[in-house]
Coordinates of C-alpha atoms in Angstrom, one line a residue:
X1 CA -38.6 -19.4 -77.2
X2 CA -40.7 -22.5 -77.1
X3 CA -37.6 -24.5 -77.7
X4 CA -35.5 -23.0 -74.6
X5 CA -39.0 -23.7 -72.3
X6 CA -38.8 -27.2 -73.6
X7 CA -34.9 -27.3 -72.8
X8 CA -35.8 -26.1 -69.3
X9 CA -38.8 -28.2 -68.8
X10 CA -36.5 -31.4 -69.8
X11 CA -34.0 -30.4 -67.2
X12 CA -36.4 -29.6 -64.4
X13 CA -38.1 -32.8 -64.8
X14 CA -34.9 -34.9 -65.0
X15 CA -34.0 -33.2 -61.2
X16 CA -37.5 -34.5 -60.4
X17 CA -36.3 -38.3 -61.4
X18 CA -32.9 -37.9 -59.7
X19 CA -35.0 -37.3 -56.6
X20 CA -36.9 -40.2 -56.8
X21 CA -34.3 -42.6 -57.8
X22 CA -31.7 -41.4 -55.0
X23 CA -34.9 -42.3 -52.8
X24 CA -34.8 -45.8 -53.7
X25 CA -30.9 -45.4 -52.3
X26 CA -30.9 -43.7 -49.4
X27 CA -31.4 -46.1 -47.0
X28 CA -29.3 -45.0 -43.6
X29 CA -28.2 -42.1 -42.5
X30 CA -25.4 -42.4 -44.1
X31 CA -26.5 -43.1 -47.3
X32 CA -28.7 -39.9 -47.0
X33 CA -26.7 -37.6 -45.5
X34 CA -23.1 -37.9 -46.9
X35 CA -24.2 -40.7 -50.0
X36 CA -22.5 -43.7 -48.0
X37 CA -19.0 -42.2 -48.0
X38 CA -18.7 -43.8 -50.8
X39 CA -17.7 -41.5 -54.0
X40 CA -15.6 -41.9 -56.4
X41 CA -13.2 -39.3 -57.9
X42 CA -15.3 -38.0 -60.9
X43 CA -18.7 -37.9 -58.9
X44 CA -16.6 -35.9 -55.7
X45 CA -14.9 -33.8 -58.5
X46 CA -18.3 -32.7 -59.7
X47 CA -20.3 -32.4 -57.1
X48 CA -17.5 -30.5 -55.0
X49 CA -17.4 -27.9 -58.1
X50 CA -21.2 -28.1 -58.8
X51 CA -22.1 -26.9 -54.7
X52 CA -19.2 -24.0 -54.2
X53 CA -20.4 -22.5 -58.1
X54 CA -23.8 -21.4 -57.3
X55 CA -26.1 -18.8 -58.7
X56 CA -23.7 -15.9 -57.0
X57 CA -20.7 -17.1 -59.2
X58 CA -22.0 -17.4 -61.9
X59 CA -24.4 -14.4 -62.2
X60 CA -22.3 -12.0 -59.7
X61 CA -19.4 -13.1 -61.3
X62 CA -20.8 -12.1 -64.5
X63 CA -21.8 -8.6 -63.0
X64 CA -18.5 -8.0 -61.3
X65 CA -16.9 -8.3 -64.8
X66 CA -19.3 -6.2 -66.2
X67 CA -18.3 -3.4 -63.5
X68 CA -14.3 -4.2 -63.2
X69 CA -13.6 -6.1 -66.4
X70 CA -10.8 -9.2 -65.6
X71 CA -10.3 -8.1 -61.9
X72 CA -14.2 -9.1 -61.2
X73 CA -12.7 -12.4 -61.4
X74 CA -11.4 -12.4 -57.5
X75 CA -14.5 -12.8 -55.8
X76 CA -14.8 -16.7 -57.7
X77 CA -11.1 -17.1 -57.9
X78 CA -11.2 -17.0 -53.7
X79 CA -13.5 -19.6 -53.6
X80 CA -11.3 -21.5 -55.6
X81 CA -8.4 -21.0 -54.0
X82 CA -10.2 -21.6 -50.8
X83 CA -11.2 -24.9 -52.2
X84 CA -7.5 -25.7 -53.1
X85 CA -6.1 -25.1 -49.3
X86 CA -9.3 -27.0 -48.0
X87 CA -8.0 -30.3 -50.7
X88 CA -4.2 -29.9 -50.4
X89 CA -4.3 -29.6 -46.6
X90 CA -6.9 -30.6 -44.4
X91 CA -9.3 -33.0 -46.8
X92 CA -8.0 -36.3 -46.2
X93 CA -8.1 -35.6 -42.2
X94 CA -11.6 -34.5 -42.2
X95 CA -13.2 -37.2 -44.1
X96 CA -11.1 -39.6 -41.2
X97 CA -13.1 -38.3 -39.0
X98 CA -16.3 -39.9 -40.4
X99 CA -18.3 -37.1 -38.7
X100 CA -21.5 -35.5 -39.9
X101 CA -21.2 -32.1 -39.4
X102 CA -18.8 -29.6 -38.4
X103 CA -19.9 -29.2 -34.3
X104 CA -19.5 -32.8 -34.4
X105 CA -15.5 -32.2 -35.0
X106 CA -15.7 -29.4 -32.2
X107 CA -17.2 -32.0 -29.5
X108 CA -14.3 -34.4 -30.8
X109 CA -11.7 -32.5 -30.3
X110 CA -12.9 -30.2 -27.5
X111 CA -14.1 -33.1 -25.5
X112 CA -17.6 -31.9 -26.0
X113 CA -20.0 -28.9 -25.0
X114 CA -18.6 -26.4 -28.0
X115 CA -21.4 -28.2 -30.2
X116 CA -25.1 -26.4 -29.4
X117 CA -23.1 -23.2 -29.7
X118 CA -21.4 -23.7 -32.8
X119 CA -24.3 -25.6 -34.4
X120 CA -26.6 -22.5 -33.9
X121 CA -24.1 -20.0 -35.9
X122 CA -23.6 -23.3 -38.5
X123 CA -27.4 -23.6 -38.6
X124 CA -27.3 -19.5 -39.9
X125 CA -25.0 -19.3 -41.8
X126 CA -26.3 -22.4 -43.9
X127 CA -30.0 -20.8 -43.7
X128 CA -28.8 -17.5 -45.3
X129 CA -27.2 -19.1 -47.8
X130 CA -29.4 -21.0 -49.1
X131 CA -32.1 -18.4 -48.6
X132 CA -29.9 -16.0 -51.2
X133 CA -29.3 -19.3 -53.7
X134 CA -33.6 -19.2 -53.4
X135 CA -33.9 -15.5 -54.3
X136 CA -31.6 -16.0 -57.7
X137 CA -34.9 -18.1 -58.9
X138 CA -36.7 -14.8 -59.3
X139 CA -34.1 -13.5 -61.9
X140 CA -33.3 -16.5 -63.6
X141 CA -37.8 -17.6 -63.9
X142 CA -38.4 -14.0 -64.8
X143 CA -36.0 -14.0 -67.6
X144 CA -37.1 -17.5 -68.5
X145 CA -41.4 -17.1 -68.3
X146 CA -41.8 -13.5 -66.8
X147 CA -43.2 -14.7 -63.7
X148 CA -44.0 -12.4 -60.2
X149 CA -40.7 -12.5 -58.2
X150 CA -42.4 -14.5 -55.6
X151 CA -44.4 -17.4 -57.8
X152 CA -40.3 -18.0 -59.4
X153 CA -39.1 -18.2 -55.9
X154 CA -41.8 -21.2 -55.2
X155 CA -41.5 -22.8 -58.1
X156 CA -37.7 -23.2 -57.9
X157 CA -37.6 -23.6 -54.4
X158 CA -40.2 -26.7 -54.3
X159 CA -38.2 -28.0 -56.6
X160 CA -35.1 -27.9 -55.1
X161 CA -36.7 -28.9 -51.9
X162 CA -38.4 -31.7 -53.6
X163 CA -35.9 -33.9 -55.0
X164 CA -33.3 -33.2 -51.9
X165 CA -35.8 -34.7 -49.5
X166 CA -36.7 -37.8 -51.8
X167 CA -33.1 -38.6 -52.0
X168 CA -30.8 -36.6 -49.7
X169 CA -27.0 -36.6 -50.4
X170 CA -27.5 -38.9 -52.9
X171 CA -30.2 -37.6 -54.8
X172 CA -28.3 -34.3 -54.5
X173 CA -25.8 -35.6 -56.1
X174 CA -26.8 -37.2 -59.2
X175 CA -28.5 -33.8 -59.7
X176 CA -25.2 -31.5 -58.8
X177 CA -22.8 -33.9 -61.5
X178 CA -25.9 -33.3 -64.1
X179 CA -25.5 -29.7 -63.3
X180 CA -21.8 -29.7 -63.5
X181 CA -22.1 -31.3 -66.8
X182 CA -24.5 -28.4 -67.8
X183 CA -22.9 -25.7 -66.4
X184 CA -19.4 -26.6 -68.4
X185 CA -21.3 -26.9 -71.6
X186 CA -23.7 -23.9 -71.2
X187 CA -21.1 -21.1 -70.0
X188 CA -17.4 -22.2 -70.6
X189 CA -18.2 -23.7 -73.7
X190 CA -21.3 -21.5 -75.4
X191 CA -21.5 -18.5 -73.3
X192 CA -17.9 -17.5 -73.4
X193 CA -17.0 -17.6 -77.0
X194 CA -20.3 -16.5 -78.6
X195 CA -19.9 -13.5 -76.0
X196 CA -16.0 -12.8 -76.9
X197 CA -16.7 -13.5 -80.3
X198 CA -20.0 -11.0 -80.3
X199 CA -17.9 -7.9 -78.7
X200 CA -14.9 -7.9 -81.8
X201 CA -12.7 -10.3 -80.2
X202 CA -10.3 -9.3 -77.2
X203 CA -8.5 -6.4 -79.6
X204 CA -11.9 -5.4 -79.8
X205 CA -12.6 -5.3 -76.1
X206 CA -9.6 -3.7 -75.2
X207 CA -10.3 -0.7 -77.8
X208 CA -13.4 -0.3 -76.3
X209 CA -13.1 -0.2 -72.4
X210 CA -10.9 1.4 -70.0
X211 CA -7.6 0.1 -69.6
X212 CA -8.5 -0.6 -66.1
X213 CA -10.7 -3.3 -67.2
X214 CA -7.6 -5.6 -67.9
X215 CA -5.6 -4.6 -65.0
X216 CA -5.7 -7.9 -62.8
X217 CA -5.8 -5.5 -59.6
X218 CA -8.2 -3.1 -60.8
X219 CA -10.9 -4.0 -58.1
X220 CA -8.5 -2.9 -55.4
X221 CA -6.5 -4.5 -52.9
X222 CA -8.5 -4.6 -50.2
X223 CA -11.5 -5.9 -52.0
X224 CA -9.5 -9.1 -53.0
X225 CA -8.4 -9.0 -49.3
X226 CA -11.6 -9.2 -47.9
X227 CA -12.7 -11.4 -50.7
X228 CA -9.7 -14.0 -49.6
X229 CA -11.0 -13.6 -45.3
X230 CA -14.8 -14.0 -46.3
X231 CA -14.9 -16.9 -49.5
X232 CA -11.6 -18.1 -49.0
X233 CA -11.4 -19.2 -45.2
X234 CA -15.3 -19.9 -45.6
X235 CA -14.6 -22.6 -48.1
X236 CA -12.1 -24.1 -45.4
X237 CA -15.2 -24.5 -42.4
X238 CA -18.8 -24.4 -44.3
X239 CA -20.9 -27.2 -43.1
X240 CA -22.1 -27.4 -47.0
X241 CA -18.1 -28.0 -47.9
X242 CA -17.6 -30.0 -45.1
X243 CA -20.4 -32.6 -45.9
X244 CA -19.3 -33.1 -49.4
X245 CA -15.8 -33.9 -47.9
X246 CA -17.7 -36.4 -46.0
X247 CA -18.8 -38.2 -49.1
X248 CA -15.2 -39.2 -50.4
X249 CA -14.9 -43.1 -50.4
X250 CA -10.9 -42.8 -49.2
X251 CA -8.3 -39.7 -48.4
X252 CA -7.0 -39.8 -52.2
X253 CA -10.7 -39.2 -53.6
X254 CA -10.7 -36.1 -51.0
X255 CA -7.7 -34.6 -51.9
X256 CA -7.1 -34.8 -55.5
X257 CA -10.9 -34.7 -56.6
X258 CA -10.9 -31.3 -54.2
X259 CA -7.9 -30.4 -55.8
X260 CA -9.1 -30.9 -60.0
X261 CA -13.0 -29.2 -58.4
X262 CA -10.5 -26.2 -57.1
X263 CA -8.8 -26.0 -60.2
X264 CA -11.6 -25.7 -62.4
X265 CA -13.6 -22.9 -60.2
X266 CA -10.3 -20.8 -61.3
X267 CA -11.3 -21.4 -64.5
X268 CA -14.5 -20.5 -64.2
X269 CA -13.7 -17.4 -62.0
X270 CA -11.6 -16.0 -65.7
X271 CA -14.6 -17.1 -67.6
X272 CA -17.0 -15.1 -66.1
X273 CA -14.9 -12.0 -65.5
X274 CA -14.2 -12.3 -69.6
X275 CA -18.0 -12.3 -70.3
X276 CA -19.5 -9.4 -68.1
X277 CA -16.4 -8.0 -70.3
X278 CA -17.5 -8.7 -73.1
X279 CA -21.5 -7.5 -71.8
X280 CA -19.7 -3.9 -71.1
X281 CA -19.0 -3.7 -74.9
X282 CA -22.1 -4.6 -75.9
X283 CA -24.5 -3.1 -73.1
X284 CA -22.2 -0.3 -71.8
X285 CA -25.3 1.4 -70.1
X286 CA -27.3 -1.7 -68.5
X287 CA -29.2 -0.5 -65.4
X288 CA -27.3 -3.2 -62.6
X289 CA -24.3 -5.0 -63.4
X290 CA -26.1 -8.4 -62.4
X291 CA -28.3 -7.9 -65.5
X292 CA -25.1 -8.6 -67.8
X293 CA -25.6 -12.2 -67.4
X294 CA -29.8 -12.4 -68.6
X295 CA -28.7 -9.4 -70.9
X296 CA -26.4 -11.5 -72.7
X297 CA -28.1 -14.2 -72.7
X298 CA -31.5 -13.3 -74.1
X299 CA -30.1 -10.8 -76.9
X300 CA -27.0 -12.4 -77.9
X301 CA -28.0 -16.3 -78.3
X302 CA -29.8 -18.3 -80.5
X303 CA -32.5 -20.5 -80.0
X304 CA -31.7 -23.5 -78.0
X305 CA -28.4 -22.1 -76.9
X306 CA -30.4 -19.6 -75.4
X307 CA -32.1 -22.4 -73.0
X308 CA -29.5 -24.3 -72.6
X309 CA -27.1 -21.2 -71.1
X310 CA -30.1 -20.6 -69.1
X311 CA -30.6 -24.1 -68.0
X312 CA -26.6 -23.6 -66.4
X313 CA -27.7 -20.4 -64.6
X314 CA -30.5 -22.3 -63.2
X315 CA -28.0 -25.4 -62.6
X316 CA -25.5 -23.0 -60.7
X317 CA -28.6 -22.0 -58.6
X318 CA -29.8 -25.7 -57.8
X319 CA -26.8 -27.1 -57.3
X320 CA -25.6 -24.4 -54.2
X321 CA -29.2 -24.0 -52.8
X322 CA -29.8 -28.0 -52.4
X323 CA -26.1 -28.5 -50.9
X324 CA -26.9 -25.4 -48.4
X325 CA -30.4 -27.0 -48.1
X326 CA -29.1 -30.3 -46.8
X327 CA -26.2 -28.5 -45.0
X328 CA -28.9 -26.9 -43.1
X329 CA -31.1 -28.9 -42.1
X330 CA -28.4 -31.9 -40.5
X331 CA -27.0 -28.7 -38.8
X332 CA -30.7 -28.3 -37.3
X333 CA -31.8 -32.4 -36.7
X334 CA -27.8 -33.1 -35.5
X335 CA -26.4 -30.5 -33.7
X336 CA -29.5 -28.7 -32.5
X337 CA -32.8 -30.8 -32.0
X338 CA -30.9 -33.7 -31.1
X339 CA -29.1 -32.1 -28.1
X340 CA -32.4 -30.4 -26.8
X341 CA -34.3 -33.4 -27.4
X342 CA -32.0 -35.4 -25.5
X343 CA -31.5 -32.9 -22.7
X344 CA -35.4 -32.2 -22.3
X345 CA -36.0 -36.7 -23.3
X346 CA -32.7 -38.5 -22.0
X347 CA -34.5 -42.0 -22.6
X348 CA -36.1 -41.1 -25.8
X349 CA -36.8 -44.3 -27.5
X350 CA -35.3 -45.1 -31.1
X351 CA -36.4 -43.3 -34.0
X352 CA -36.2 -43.7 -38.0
X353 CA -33.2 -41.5 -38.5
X354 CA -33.7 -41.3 -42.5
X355 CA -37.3 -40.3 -41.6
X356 CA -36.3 -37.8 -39.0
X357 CA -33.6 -36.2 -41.7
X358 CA -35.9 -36.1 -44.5
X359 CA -38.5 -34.0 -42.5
X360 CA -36.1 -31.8 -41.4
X361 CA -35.1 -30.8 -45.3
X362 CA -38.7 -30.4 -45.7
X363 CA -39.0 -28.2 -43.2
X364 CA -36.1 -26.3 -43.5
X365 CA -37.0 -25.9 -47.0
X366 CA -40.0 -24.2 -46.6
X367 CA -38.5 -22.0 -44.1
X368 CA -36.3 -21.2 -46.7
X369 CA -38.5 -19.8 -49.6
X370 CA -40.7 -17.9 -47.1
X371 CA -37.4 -16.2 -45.9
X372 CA -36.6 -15.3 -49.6
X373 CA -39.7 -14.7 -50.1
X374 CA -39.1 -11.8 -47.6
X375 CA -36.1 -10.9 -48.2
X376 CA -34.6 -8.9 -51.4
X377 CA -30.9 -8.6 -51.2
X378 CA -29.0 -11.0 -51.8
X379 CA -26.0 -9.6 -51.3
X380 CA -26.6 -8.5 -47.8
X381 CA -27.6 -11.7 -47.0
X382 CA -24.9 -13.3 -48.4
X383 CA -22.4 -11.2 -46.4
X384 CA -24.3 -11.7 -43.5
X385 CA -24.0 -15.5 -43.8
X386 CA -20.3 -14.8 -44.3
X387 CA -19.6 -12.8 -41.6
X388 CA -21.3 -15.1 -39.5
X389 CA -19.4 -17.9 -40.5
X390 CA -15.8 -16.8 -40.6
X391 CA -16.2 -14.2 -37.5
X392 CA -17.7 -16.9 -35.1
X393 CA -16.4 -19.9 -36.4
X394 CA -12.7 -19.8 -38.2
X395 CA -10.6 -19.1 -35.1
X396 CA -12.0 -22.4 -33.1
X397 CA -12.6 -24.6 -36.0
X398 CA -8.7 -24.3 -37.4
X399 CA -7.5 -24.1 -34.3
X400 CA -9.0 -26.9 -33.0
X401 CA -7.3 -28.9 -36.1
X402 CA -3.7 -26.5 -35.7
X403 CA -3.6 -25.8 -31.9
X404 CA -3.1 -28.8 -29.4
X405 CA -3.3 -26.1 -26.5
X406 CA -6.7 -25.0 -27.7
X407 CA -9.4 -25.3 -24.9
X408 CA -13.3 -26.1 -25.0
X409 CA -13.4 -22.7 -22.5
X410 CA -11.4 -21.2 -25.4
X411 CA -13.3 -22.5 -28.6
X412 CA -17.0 -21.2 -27.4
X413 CA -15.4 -17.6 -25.8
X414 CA -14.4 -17.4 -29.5
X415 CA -17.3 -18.7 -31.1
X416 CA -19.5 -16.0 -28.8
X417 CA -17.3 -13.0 -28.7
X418 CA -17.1 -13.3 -32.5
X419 CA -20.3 -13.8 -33.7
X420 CA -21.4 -10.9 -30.9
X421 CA -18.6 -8.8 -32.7
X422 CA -19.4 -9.4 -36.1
X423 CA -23.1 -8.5 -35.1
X424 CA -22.6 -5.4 -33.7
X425 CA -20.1 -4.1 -36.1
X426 CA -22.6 -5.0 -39.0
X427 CA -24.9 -2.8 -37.1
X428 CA -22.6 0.2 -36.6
X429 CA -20.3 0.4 -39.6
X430 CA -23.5 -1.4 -42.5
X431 CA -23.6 -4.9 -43.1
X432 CA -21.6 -4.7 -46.3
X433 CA -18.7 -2.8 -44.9
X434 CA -15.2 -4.2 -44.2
X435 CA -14.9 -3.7 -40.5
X436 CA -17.2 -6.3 -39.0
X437 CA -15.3 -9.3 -40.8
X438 CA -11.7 -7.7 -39.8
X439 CA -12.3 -7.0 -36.2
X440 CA -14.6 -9.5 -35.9
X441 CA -12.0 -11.8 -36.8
X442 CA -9.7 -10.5 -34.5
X443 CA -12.2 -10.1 -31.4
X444 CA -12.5 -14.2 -32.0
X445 CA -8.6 -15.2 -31.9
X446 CA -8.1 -12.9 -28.9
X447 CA -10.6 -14.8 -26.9
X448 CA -9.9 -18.1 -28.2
X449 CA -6.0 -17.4 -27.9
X450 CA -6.7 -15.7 -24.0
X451 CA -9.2 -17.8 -22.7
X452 CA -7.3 -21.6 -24.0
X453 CA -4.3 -20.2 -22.1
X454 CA -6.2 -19.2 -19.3
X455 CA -7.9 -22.5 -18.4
X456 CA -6.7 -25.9 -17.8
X457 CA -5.6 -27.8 -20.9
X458 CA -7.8 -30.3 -23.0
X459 CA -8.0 -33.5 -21.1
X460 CA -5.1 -36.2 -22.6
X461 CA -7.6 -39.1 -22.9
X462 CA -9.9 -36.5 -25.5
X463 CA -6.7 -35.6 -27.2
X464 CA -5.8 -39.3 -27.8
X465 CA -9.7 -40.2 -28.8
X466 CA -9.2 -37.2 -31.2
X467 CA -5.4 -38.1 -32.5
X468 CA -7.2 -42.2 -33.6
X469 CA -10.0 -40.3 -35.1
X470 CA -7.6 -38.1 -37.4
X471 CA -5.3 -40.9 -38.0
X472 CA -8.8 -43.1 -39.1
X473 CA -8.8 -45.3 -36.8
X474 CA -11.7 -44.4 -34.3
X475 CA -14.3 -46.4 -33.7
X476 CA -16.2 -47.2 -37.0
X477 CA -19.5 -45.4 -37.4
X478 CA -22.5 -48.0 -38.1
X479 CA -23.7 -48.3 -41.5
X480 CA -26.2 -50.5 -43.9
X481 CA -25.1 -53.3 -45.7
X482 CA -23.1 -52.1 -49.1
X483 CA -24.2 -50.8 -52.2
X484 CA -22.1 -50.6 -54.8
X485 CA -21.3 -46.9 -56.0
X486 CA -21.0 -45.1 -59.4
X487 CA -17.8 -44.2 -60.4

C-alpha cells in the first residue's frame, strides 16, 4: 500500500499547487468566478465532464450496477443526456448573456425582483450538493488510510476548500482537467477491463447473473423517468452548470465542448453499470451496493493501479464538491448578501470584489464540512437538493428563456408554490419517494402558467434589454486587462 499512499499524496499536493498558481491568476471577478470567459474547447470539455461526474457517478453508479447490472447505467446516462440538451440548445444563449449566476438571468429577463427568491432555493440546492460530494470523503479516506468518518471528511474538505479559494474558477479548473485526465485513465481505462476481465469476460457474466442484469430496462420505467425529471432537467438550470457555461471564450466552445463533455458522461454512465456488473460476479453477497466500487478496488488491483483507481474516485469527488463549492458561495455573495447589503447600505462604498468572493468560498466551505459532518445520507440529501432545484426552479427558469408571456408575478408564484410543494410532499410521502418531484413539478407550471396570464405582461423595454443580451450584444460587463488563456 505504501505505493498507492504515495500516488495519493502526489495528487493531493499537486491540487494544493493548482490552488496557488490559479491565485496568481485570478485577478477580477471575472477571472475568479467564471476564469475570464475565456476557455478554450479542451479546457471547457474537461472541466464541463470533470464537475457533472462527481463522487455519486462514479461510486453510485458503480452500486447501481452492482444492484441492476447494465440498466444501473440511467441514473449517469441522464446527466448526460441532460448535458447534451443544455449544449445543443440553450449553451451558446447563456454564455451571451455574460451573467454570473442564474437569478442574475431571472432579474434580466423578468425585469428584476425574481432574484433574492430564486437565489435562496439556488443557494440550497448548491449547499446540499456539495455537502453530499463532502460526505463521499469518508468512504473513499477510509478505504485509503482507515481514518474516523469525520477526520476523512476534514481532510478532504480543507482541501477542496483550500485550493478553490486560492484560485477560484481558475484554480478549479486546472484541478477539474487534472481530474478528468485521471478519472479516464483510472476507471475507463484500468478499472473497467481488469474488472470484466476478473469476472470471465462478458460470457462469463452473463452465465452468472440474472438475465435481468442485461435487460437495458431492468430498473423500471419509472425510475429512468424520474431519473430524466430530477438529473436531466437539473443539468439544464444548476448554478454549478451554469457557471461553467459562463467560462466558454465564444458560442462554439459552449456548444460543441458541452456536446463532446455530454458525450463522454454516456460513456461513462456504460462503464460503471459494466463494472458494479462485473462486482456482482465477484462479490455477489457484499453488504451495500455502494461498497462494489472500494470492494473492487482494494481486492481486485494491483499495487499502484490500486492508487491510482482510487486517486479517480477521489478526483470524481473533488472535481463536483469544488464546482458546487464555488456555485455556492457566488449564489450567497451575488444574489443574496449583495441585495440585503444594498437594501439595509444603499451608499455602501466600493469593495475588493475578488476579496469579498474568496471569503465567501471560505466560508461557505466550512459550512459545508460541518453539515456533512452532521449529516449521513447522502442520498437523501442528494434528492433533496434535487427536488429543490427542479420543483422550484425549472418552470421559471425555461420559461423565462421559452415563454415571451412569462411574468415576474408568474416566475416567483412558481418558484414559491414549488419549492413549498416539493417541501411538504417530501414530508408526507419520504424524501426519496417519487411524488414530491412530480407534483411538485406540476404545482410550479400551474402557478407560473396562471399567475403570467393573470398579470400584466413583461414590460417591452425589459424584453428588448433582454432580446440584445441573448443576441450578445448588451452592454459589455467590465473586465481586467487580458491574459492570455490555455488552450
Amino acid at each position: 500500500m505504501a505505493v498507492d499512499y504515495v500516488v495519493i499524496a502526489v495528487y493531493l499536493a499537486g491540487m494544493l499547487a493548482m490552488g496557488w498558481w490559479g491565485m496568481r491568476r485570478a485577478r477580477s471577478k471575472s477571472e475568479f468566478l467564471v476564469a475570464g470567459r475565456r476557455l478554450g474547447p479542451a479546457l471547457y470539455s474537461g472541466t464541463m465532464a470533470a464537475i457533472v461526474l462527481g463522487g455519486a457517478s462514479t461510486i453510485g453508479g458503480v452500486g447501481l450496477g452492482y444492484q441492476y447490472g447494465l440498466s444501473g447505467a440511467w441514473m449517469v446516462f441522464t446527466i448526460g443526456l441532460g448535458l447534451l440538451a443544455l449544449s445543443v440548445f440553450f449553451s451558446a444563449r447563456i454564455a451571451r448573456l455574460k451573467v454570473y449566476t442564474v437569478s442574475e438571468m431571472l432579474d434580466l429577463r423578468y425585469g428584476g425582483r425574481a432574484g433574492l427568491i430564486s437565489g435562496v432555493v439556488m443557494w440550497a440546492y448548491t449547499l446540499m450538493l456539495a455537502v453530499t460530494s463532502t460526505i463521499a470523503y469518508a468512504t473513499i479516506f477510509d478505504v485509503l488510510f482507515d481514518v474516523d468518518r469525520t477526520l476523512a471528511i476534514v481532510l478532504g474538505g480543507s482541501i477542496v476548500v483550500a485550493y478553490s479559494t486560492l484560485g477560484g474558477m481558475w484554480s478549479i479548473t486546472l484541478t477539474d482537467m487534472v481530474q478528468f485526465v485521471v478519472k479516464t485513465i483510472g476507471v475507463l481505462l484500468l478499472l473497467l477491463p481488469i474488472a470484466v476481465v476478473k469476472a470471465g469476460g462478458f460470457s462469463g457474466m452473463k452465465a452468472e447473473l440474472p438475465t435481468s442484469y442485461f435487460d437495458p430496462l431492468g430498473i423500471g420505467g419509472e425510475t429512468i423517468f424520474t431519473y430524466v425529471l430530477i438529473y436531466t432537467f437539473g443539468m439544464l438550470i444548476g448554478q454549478d452548470i451554469w457557471q461553467r457555461v459562463f467560462t466558454a471564450r465564444s458560442d462554439r466552445t459552449a456548444r460543441w465542448g458541452g456536446t463532446v463533455a455530454g458525450t463522454y458522461c454516456l460513456v461513462y454512465a456504460l462503464a460503471g453499470a459494466v463494472i458494479g456488473t462485473a462486482a456482482k460476479v465477484l462479490y455477489p453477497k457484499l453488504g451495500s451496493p455502494d461498497d462494489a466500487f472500494a470492494t473492487i478496488v482494494k481486492d481486485e488491483l494491483p499495487v499502484g493501479v490500486r492508487g491510482l483507481v482510487l486517486a479517480a474516485a477521489l478526483a470524481a469527488v473533488m472535481s463536483t464538491s469544488s464546482g458546487a463549492l464555488i456555485a455556492c458561495a457566488t449564489v450567497a455573495n451575488n444574489d443574496i448578501w449583495s441585495r440585503l447589503r444594498g437594501i439595509v447600505r444603499p451608499s455602501a462604498q466600493e469593495h475588493d470584489e475578488v476579496r469579498g468572493n474568496r471569503a465567501f468560498i471560505l466560508l461557505m466551505g466550512v459550512a459545508v464540512i460541518g453539515t456533512a459532518i452532521a449529516l449521513n445520507n447522502v442520498v437523501e440529501a442528494l434528492t433533496v437538493a434535487y427536488n429543490l432545484l427542479v420543483g422550484g426552479l425549472l418552470v421559471p427558469i425555461l420559461g423565462g428563456l421559452l415563454w415571451r408571456r412569462g411574468t415576474v408575478q408568474g416566475a416567483l408564484a412558481a418558484v414559491v408554490v414549488g419549492g413549498v410543494a416539493v417541501i411538504g410532499l417530501m414530508a408526507a410521502y419520504g424524501i426519496l419517494a417519487n411524488e414530491p418531484v412530480y407534483y411538485g413539478l406540476l404545482a410550479s407550471l400551474a402557478a407560473y402558467a396562471a399567475v403570467s396570464l393573470a398579470t400584466r405582461p413583461t414590460d417591452e423595454a425589459v424584453l428588448t434589454a433582454w432580446r440584445e443580451r441573448l443576441a450578445g450584444r448588451g452592454k459589455p460587463e467590465l473586465v481586467s486587462e487580458p491574459v492570455p488563456a490555455p488552450r
